[in-house]
Tab-separated table of C-alpha atoms and ligand atoms in Angstrom:
chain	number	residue	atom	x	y	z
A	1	UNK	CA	-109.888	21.135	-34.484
A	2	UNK	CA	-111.008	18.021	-36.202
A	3	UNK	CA	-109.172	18.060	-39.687
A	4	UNK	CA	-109.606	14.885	-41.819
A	5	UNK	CA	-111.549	13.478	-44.011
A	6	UNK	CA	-114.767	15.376	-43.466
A	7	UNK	CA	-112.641	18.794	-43.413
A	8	UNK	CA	-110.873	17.763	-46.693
A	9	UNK	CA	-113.952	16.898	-48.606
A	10	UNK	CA	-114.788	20.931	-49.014
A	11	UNK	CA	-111.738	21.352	-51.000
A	12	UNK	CA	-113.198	22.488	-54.359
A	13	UNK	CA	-112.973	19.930	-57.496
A	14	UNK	CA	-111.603	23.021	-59.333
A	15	UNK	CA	-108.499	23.338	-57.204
A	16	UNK	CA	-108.294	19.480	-57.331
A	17	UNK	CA	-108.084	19.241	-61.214
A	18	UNK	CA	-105.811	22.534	-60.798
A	19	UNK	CA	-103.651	20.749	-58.560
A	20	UNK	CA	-103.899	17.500	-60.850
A	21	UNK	CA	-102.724	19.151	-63.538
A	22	UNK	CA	-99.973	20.559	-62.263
A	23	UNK	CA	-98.858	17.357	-60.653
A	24	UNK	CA	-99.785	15.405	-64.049
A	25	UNK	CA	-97.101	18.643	-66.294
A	26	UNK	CA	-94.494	17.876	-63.097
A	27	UNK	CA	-94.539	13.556	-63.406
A	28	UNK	CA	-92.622	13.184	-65.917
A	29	UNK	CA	-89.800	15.050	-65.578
A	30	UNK	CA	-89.848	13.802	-61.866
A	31	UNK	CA	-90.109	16.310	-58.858
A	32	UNK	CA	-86.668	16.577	-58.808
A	33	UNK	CA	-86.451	19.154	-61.376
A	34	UNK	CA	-88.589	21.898	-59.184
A	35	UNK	CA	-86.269	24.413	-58.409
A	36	UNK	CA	-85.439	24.583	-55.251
A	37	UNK	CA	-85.862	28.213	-55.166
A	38	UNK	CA	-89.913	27.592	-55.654
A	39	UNK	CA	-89.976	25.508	-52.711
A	40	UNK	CA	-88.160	27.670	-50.876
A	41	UNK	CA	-90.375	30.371	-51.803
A	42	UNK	CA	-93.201	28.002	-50.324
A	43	UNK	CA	-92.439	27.360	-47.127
A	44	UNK	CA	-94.383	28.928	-44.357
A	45	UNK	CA	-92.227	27.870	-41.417
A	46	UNK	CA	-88.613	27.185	-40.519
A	47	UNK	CA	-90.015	23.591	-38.860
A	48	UNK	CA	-88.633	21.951	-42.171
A	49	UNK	CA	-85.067	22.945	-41.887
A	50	UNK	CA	-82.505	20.980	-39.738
A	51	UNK	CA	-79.814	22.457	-38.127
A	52	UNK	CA	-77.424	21.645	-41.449
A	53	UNK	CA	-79.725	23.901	-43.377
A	54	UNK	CA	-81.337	20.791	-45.585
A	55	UNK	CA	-85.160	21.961	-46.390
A	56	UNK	CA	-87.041	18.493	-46.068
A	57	UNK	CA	-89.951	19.004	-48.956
A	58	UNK	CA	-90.650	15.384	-49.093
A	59	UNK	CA	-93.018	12.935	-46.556
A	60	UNK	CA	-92.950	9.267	-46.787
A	61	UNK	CA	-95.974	7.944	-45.213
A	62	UNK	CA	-96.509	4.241	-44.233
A	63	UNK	CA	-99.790	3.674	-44.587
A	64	UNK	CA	-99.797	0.100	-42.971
A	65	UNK	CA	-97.318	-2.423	-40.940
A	66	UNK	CA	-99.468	-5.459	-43.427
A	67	UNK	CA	-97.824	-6.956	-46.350
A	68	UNK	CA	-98.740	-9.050	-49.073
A	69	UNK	CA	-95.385	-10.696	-49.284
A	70	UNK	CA	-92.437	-11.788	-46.986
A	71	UNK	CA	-89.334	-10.248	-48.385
A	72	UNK	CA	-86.565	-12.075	-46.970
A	73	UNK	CA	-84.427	-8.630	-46.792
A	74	UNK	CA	-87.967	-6.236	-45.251
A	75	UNK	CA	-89.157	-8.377	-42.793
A	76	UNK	CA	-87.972	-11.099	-40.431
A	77	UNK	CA	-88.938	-14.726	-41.002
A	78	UNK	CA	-90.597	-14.933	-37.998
A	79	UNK	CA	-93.024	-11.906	-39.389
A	80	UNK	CA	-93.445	-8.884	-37.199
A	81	UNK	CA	-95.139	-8.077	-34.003
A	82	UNK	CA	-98.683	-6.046	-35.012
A	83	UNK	CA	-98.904	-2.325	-33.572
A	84	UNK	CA	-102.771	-2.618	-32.194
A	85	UNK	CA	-105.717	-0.948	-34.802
A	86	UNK	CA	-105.902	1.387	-31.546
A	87	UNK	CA	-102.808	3.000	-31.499
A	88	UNK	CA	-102.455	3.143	-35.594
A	89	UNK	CA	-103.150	6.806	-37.255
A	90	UNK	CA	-106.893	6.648	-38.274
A	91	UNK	CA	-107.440	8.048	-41.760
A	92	UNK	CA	-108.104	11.749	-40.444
A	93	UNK	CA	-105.095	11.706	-38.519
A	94	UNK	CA	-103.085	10.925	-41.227
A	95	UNK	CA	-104.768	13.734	-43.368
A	96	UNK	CA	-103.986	16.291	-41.065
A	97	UNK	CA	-100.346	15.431	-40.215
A	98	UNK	CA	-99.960	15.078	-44.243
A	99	UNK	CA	-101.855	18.671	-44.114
A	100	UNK	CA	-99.791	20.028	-41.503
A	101	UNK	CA	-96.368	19.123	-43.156
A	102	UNK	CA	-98.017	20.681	-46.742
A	103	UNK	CA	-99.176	23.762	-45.563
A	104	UNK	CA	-95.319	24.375	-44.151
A	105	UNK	CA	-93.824	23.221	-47.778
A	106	UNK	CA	-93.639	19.850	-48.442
A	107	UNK	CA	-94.431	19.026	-52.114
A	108	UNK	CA	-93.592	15.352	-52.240
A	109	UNK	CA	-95.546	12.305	-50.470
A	110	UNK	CA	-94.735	9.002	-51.067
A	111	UNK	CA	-97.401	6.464	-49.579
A	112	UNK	CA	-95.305	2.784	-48.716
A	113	UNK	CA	-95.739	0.441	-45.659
A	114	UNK	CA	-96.295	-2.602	-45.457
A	115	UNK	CA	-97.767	-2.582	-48.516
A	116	UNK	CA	-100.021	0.254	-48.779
A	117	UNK	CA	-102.508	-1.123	-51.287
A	118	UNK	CA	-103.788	-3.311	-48.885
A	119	UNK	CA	-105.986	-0.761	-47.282
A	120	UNK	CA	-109.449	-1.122	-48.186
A	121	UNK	CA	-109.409	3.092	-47.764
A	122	UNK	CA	-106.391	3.874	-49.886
A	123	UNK	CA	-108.102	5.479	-52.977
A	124	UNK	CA	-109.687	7.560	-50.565
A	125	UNK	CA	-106.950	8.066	-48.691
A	126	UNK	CA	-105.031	9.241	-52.189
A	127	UNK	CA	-108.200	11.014	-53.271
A	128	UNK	CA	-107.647	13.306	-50.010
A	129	UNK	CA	-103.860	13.729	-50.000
A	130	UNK	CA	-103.649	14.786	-54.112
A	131	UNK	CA	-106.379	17.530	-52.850
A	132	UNK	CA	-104.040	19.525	-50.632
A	133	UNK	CA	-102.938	22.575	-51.644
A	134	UNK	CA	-99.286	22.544	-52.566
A	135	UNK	CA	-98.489	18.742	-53.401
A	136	UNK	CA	-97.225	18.766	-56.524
A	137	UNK	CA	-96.502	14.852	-56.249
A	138	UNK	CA	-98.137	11.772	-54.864
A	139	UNK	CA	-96.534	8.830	-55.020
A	140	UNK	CA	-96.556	5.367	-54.054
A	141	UNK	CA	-94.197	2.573	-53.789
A	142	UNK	CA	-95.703	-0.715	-54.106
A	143	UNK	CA	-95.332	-4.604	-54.601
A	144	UNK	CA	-97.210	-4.891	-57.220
A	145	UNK	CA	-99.040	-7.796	-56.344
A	146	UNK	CA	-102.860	-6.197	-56.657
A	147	UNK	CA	-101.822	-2.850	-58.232
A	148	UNK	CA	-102.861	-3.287	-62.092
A	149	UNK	CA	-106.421	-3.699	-60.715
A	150	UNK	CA	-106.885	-0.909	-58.608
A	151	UNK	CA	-104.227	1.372	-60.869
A	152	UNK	CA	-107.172	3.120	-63.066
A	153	UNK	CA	-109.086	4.858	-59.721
A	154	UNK	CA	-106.148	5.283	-58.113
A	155	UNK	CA	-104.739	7.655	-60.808
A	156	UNK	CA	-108.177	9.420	-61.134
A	157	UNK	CA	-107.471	9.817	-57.007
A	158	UNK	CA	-104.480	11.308	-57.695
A	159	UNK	CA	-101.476	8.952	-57.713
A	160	UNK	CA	-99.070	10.597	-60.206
A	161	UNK	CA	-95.814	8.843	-59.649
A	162	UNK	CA	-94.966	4.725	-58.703
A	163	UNK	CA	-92.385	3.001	-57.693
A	164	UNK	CA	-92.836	-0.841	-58.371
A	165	UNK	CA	-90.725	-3.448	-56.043
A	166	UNK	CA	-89.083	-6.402	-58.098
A	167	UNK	CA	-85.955	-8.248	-57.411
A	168	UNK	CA	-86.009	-10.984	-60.162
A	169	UNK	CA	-87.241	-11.642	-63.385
A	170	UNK	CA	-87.155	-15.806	-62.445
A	171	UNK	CA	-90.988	-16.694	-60.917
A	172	UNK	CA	-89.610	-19.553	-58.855
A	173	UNK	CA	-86.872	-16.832	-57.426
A	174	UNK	CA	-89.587	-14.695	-56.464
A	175	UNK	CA	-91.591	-16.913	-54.308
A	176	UNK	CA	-87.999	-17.679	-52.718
A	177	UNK	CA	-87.347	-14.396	-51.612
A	178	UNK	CA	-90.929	-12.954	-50.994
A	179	UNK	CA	-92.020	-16.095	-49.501
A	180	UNK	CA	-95.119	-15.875	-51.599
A	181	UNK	CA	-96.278	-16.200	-55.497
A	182	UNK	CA	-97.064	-13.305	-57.385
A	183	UNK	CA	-94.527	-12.888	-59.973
A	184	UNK	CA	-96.696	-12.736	-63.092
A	185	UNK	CA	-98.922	-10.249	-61.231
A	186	UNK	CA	-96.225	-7.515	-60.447
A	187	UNK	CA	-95.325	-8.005	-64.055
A	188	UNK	CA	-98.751	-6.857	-65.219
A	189	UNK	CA	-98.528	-4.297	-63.125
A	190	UNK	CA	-95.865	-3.275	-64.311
A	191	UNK	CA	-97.281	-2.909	-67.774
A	192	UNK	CA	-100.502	-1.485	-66.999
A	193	UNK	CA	-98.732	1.040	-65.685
A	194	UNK	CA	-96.663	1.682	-68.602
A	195	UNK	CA	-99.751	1.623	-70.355
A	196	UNK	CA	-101.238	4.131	-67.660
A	197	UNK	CA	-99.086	6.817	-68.817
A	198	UNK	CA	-96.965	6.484	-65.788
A	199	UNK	CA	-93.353	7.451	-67.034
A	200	UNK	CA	-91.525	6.555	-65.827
A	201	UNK	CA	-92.545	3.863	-63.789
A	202	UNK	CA	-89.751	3.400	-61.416
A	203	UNK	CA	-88.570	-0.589	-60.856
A	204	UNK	CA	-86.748	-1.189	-57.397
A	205	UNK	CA	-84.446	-3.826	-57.229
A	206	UNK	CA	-82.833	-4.773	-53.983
A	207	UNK	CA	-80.031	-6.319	-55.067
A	208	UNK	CA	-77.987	-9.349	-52.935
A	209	UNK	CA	-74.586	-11.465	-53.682
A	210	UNK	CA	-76.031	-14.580	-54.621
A	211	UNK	CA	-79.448	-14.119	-54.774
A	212	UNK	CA	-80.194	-11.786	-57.997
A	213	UNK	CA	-77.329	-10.322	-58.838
A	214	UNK	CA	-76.981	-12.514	-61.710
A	215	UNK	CA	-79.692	-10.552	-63.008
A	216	UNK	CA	-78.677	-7.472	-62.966
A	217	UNK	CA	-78.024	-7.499	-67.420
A	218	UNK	CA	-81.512	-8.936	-67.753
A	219	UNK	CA	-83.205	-6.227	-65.708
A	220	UNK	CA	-80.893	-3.500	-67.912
A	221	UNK	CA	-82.594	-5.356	-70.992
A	222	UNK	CA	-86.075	-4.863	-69.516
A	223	UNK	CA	-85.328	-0.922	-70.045
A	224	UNK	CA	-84.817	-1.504	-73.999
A	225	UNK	CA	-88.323	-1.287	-74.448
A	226	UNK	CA	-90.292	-0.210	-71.646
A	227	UNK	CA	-90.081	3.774	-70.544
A	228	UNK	CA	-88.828	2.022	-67.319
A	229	UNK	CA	-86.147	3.286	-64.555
A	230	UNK	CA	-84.704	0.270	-63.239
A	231	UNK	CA	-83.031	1.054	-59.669
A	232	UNK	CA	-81.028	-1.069	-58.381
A	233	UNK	CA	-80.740	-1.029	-54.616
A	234	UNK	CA	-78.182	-1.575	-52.631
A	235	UNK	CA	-78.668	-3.769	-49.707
A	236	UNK	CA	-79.343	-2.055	-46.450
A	237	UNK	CA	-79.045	-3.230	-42.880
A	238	UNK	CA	-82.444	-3.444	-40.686
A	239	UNK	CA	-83.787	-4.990	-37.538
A	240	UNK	CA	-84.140	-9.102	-38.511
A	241	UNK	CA	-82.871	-8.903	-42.485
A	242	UNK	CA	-79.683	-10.757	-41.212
A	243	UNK	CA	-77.715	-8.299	-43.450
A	244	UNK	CA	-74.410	-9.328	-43.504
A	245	UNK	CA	-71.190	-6.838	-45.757
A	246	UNK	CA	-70.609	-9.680	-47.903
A	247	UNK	CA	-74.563	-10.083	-49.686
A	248	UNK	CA	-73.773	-6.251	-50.855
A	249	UNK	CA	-72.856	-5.753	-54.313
A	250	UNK	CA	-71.379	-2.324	-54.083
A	251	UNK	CA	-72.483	0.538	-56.831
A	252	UNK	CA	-69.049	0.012	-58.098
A	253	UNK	CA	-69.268	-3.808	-58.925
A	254	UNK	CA	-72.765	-3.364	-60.053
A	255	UNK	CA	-71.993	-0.514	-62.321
A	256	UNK	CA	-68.940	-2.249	-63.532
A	257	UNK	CA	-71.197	-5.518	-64.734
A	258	UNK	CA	-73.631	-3.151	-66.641
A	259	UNK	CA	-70.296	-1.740	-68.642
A	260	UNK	CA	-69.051	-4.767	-69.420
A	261	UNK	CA	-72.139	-6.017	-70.708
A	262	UNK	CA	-73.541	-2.474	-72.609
A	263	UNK	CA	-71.687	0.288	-74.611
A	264	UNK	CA	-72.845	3.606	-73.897
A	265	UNK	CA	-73.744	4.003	-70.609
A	266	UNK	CA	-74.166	7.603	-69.956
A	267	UNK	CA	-74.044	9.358	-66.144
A	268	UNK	CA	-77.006	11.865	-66.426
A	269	UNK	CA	-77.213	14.664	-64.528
A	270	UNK	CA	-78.247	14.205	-60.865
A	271	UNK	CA	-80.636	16.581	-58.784
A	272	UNK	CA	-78.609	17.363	-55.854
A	273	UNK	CA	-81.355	15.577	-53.479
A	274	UNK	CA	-81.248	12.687	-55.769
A	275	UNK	CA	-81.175	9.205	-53.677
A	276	UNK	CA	-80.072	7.816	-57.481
A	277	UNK	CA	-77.461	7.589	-59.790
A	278	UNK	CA	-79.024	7.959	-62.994
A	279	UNK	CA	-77.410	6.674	-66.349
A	280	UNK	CA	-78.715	6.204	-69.528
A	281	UNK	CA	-77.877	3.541	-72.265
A	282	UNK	CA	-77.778	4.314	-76.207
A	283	UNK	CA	-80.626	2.797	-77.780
A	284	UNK	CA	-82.817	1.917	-74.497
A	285	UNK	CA	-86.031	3.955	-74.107
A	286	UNK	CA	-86.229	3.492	-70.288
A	287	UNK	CA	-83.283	4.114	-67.983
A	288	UNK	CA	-81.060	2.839	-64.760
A	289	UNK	CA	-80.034	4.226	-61.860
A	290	UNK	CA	-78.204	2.888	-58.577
A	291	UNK	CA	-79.416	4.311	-54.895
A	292	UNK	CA	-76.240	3.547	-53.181
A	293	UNK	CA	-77.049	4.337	-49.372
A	294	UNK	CA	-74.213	2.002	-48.044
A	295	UNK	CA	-71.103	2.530	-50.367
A	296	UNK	CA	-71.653	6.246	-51.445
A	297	UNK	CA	-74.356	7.741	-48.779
A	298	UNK	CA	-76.485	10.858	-50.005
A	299	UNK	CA	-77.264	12.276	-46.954
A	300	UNK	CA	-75.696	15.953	-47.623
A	301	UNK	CA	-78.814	16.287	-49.811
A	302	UNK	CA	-81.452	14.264	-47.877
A	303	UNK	CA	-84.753	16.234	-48.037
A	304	UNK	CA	-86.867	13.041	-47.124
A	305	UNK	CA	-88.923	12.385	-43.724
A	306	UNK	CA	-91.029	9.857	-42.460
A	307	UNK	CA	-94.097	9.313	-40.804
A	308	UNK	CA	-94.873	5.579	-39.475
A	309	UNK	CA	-97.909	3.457	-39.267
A	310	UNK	CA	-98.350	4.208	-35.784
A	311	UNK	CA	-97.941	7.811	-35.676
A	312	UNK	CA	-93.855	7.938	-35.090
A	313	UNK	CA	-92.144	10.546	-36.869
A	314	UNK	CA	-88.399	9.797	-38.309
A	315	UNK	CA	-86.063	12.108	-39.327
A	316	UNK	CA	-83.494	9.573	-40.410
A	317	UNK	CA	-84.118	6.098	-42.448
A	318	UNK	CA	-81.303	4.387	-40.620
A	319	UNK	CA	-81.552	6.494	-37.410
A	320	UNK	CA	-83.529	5.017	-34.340
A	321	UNK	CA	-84.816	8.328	-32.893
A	322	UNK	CA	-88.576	8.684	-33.658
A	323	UNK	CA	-90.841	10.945	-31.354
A	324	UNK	CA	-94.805	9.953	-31.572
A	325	UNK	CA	-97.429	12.881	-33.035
A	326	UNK	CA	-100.403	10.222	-32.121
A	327	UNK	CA	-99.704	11.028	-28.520
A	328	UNK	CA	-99.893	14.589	-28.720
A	329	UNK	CA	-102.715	14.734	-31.339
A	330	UNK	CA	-104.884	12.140	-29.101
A	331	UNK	CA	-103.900	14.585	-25.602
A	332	UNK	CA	-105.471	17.588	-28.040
A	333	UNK	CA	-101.998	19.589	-28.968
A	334	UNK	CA	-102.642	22.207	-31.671
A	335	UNK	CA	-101.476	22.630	-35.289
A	336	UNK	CA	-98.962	25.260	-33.746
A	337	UNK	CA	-97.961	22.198	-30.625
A	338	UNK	CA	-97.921	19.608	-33.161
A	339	UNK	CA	-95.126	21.916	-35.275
A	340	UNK	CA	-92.977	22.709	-32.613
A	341	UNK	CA	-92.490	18.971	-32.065
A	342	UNK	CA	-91.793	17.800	-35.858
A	343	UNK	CA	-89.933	21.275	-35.469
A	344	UNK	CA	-87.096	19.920	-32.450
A	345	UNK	CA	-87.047	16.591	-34.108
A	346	UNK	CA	-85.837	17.723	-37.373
A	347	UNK	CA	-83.561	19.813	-35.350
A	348	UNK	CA	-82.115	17.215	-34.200
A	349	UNK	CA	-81.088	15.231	-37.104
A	350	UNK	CA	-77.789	14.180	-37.426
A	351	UNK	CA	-75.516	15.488	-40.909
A	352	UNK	CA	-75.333	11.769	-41.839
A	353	UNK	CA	-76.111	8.363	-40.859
A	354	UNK	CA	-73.698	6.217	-38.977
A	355	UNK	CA	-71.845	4.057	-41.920
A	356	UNK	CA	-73.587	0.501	-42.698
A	357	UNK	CA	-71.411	-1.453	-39.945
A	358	UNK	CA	-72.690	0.360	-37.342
A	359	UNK	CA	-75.944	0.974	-38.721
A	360	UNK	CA	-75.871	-2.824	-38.567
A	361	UNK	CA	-75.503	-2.784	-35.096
A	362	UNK	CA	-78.007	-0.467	-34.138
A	363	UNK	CA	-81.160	-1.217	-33.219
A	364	UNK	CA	-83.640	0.436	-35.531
A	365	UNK	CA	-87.098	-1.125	-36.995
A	366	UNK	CA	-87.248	-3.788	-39.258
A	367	UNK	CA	-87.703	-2.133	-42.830
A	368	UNK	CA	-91.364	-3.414	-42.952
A	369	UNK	CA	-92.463	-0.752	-40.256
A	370	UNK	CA	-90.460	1.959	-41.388
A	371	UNK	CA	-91.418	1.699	-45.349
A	372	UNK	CA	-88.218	2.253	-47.039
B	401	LIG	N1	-94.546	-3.074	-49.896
B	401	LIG	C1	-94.040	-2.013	-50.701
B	401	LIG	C2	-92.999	-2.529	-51.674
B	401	LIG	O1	-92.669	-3.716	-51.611
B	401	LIG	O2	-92.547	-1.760	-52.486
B	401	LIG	C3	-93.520	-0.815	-49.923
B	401	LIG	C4	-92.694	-1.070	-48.718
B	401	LIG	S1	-91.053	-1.643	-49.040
B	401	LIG	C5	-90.438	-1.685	-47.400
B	401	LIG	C6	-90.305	-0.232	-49.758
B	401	LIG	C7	-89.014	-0.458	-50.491
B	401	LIG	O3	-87.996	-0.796	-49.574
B	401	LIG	C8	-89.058	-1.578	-51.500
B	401	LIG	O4	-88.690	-1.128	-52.771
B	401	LIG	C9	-88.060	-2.565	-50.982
B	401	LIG	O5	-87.412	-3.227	-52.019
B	401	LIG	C10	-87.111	-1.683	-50.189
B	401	LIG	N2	-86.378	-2.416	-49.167
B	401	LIG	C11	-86.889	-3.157	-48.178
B	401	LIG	N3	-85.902	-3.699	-47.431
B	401	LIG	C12	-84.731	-3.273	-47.959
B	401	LIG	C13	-83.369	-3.491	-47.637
B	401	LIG	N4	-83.011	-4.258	-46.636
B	401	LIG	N5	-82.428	-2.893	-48.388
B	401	LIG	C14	-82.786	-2.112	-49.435
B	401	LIG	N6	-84.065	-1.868	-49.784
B	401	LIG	C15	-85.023	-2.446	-49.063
């Protein structure tokens, strides 16, 4: 059966504002504060649990392997090879994947890439996904670079939660490490969505020895103000980033600088699927947090899985395994086929990744296929 766009369009309006509303009550307090119990309660098959009992409620999907910008940590200098249009997901295929993995409990879809407002389709695309029964959130993490324009229809489409890429506040620092200019723009995007309603608007900040983490205060200071969570990233091995131990700044170092610098910093409480450390700081209206993958790994509480560009399905960020659904779906499995393979590759996920010196060894994808 054909499921896509032309299947999705019968989906009422009502249950689309229903659903809208829901996710629009559920934003800003993050999904994170669902119980888990609810979700539980939602799930119509066992495909989402792994063999550690972790219920995976959340789908990233990259949307494209395209990017506006060059980030010197996502993608190689060289660039990356191009999977062929061909052998891409077309639109319906990624609407019934996305509709497959609802209708068994996920709740959560992030949209990345590439950069994923690059597609000429993706307020369609977004207009589709926020209609599926179930999703409480849509989100998208984005560069920024074209967002404040297309921001307005994308939030009628359904986009209730964004994540906003930015690793300096310096313009001439930005064309350094995204080998492009643009710096002004993510900054309005920033803002617009601020003045959107998005709260908050999540800032990542990959941060590397040398390169921004001079910045670090100055970012903090941004969060005075603006109803901002600034999170800053610790620097993660891929294919071609030439990641190297000693351009990490460690949670510990980075947390340490903020202290120094700022009384009352405050640890909030965590959601125990959390990728952040959250912290608050008296007087500041937006907030910090730290996703420390390398020093302190979260991966007892990973609910997160990942769908690729080009139809490959990955359990694990920093694994290499991945196991295509564009074969099967183009051969003709079933919904019931399709399950039984996302199924035995969840199964198969390991308790937690390797550690970063090995994951530094491994071959995996360079970050600008897999979508962070
Ligand atoms: N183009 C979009 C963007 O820039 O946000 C989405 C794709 S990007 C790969 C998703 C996220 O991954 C970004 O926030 C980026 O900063 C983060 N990222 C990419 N490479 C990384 C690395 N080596 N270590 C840590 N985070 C990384």
């Amino acid at each position: 059966m054909k499921v896509g766009f032309q299947y999705l369009t019968n989906v009422s309006s009502s249950t689309r504002a229903t659903d809208r509303q829901r996710c629009s009550n559920l934003y800003a307090t993050s999904c994170a504060t669902d119980p888990d119990i609810a979700s539980r309660e939602a799930y119509s098959s066992e495909m989402l649990v792994d063999s550690f009992g972790r219920f995976h409620n959340y789908l990233r999907i990259s949307l494209t392997e395209r990017c506006n910008l060059r980030c010197q940590y996502c993608m190689p200098a060289e660039g990356v090879e191009l999977t062929p249009k061909s052998e891409l997901l077309s639109p319906d295929e990624i609407i019934r994947i996305a509709n497959l993995f609802v209708t068994s409990g996920v709740d959560k879809i992030r949209l990345t890439g590439g950069e994923p407002t690059i597609r000429k389709d993706i307020e369609d695309i977004c207009l589709h996904l926020s209609g599926l029964k179930g999703l409480k959130t849509l989100a998208m993490t984005t560069n920024g670079i074209v967002l404040s324009k297309k921001l307005p229809k994308l939030k009628e489409c359904g986009l209730n939660a964004l994540n906003i890429s930015l690793d300096t506040l310096v313009p001439a620092k930005f064309e350094f490490m995204t080998r492009r200019k643009g710096h002004s723009k993510v900054m309005e995007s920033i803002d617009a969505s601020v003045e959107l309603g998005y709260n908050p608007v999540k800032v990542n900040c990959v941060i590397m020895r040398g390169m921004n983490d001079d910045e670090i205060c100055n970012f903090v200071e941004l969060t005075r103000q603006k109803p901002i969570n600034v999170r800053f990233i610790e620097f993660m091995p891929f294919d071609g980033n030439v990641w190297n131990v000693k351009k990490l700044v460690p949670y510990a170092e980075m947390l340490d600088k903020v202290r120094q610098s700022y009384k009352g910093v405050e640890r909030l409480q965590d959601h125990h699927t959390d990728t952040a450390k959250n912290f608050r700081i008296d007087g500041h209206v937006g907030t910090i947090s730290f996703i420390t993958s390398m020093t302190e790994h979260f991966c007892a509480g990973c609910n997160r899985l990942r769908l690729l560009a080009d139809g490959n399905f990955k359990v694990c960020l920093f694994g290499p395994s991945e196991v295509s659904l564009r074969e099967p779906i183009r051969a003709g499995v079933n919904d019931t086929g399709l399950k039984e393979i996302i199924g035995a590759a969840v199964k198969r996920k390991k308790a937690k990744h390797a550690g970063m010196f090995d994951i530094a060894k491994t071959a995996n994808r360079p970050m600008i296929h897999i979508g962070g």
